[in-house]
């Protein structure tokens, strides 16, 4: 039976990073994935993911985000490719709302360059945007977007260069611990390892039954629209990424036009299912209109013809935060959830942390807020 120091199950955003960090330390790594990442079946496709440090979702994320910028730049240097694109970011919403006030608190806590703008100042500085009069915006110049497919490919390529054995289209079907370590079974055979790293995203519940009842797969639709041809406001040099807390507390987000159109989506507004295989993958007209409606209100000149649309998903924990920890019954097994819809930006840090936990080292960031708790 082939033997490794570690088997990594799932080679998406987190698993590719974990395989890279383990292989970089000289560990003999086997990576398994049911598809051939980067792919469009999971949570890490669509050409762009927001990255920001003025994080209103909780200050326990702030050290991860600081580390994320460092690790993305390190990976860029190793890959010789641009992965993180700084376009600035707007956190828009009611002046006393959760997004603006939370982003302001995070920016102040870290000493980030930022500016607090009222609605008129936002419109003057960023003519593409038309926020309501009672709204404000926190401007974060250092925010931007990542290319998720390129990030995953860069991690996988670097892992291979460091000696990782990556088996694509070979899903893990079962695992078990015994006195000799961990045995992982696939349709093609079985493997042994001293450590097992589980980063299977929406398929985690099938591999960790104790978690199955606590994870929910949430359908997400992103849509790309062609802006009006005579409005030159949507290129990355003039249009930042943005998050908009609407008056009904719905959160809408989007990106500049990087060539495929203006991309936008609704955060945590999708239908829930138990398993990714049950996800409705066809984009319906109602899906597109649900995205177009807030786009018309916030960036009216962007809401032109539909260029394309795509379905992806979040895998949510009960509190919609990360899970990064050892399996509670098996010290040789470490795992991460799919991070509840805000995971890609710091997926490199989570992968690095899983590698540290697997090797018995101290992670570079405090993970105490993300321990197994169900």
CSV table of N, CA, C and O in Angstrom, one decimal, residues 219 221 279-285 287 311:
chain,number,residue,atom,x,y,z
A,219,UNK,N,-26.8,27.7,-2.4
A,219,UNK,CA,-26.7,28.0,-3.8
A,219,UNK,C,-26.4,29.5,-4.0
A,219,UNK,O,-27.1,30.3,-3.4
A,221,UNK,N,-25.6,32.6,-7.1
A,221,UNK,CA,-25.5,32.9,-8.6
A,221,UNK,C,-24.8,34.2,-8.7
A,221,UNK,O,-25.1,35.2,-8.1
A,279,UNK,N,-27.5,20.4,-6.0
A,279,UNK,CA,-27.6,21.8,-6.3
A,279,UNK,C,-28.2,22.0,-7.7
A,279,UNK,O,-27.9,21.3,-8.6
A,280,UNK,N,-29.1,23.0,-7.8
A,280,UNK,CA,-29.7,23.4,-9.1
A,280,UNK,C,-28.6,24.2,-9.8
A,280,UNK,O,-28.3,25.3,-9.5
A,281,UNK,N,-28.1,23.6,-10.9
A,281,UNK,CA,-26.9,24.2,-11.6
A,281,UNK,C,-27.4,25.1,-12.8
A,281,UNK,O,-26.6,25.9,-13.3
A,282,UNK,N,-28.6,25.1,-13.1
A,282,UNK,CA,-29.1,25.9,-14.2
A,282,UNK,C,-29.5,27.3,-13.7
A,282,UNK,O,-30.2,27.4,-12.7
A,283,UNK,N,-29.0,28.3,-14.4
A,283,UNK,CA,-29.4,29.7,-14.0
A,283,UNK,C,-30.7,30.1,-14.6
A,283,UNK,O,-30.9,30.0,-15.8
A,284,UNK,N,-31.6,30.5,-13.8
A,284,UNK,CA,-33.0,30.8,-14.2
A,284,UNK,C,-33.1,32.3,-14.4
A,284,UNK,O,-32.3,33.1,-13.8
A,285,UNK,N,-34.1,32.8,-15.2
A,285,UNK,CA,-34.3,34.2,-15.4
A,285,UNK,C,-34.5,34.9,-14.0
A,285,UNK,O,-34.0,36.1,-13.9
A,287,UNK,N,-33.1,34.2,-11.2
A,287,UNK,CA,-31.8,34.4,-10.6
A,287,UNK,C,-31.1,35.7,-11.1
A,287,UNK,O,-30.5,36.4,-10.4
A,311,UNK,N,-23.4,29.4,-11.5
A,311,UNK,CA,-23.8,28.9,-10.2
A,311,UNK,C,-22.6,28.4,-9.4
A,311,UNK,O,-21.8,27.7,-10.0
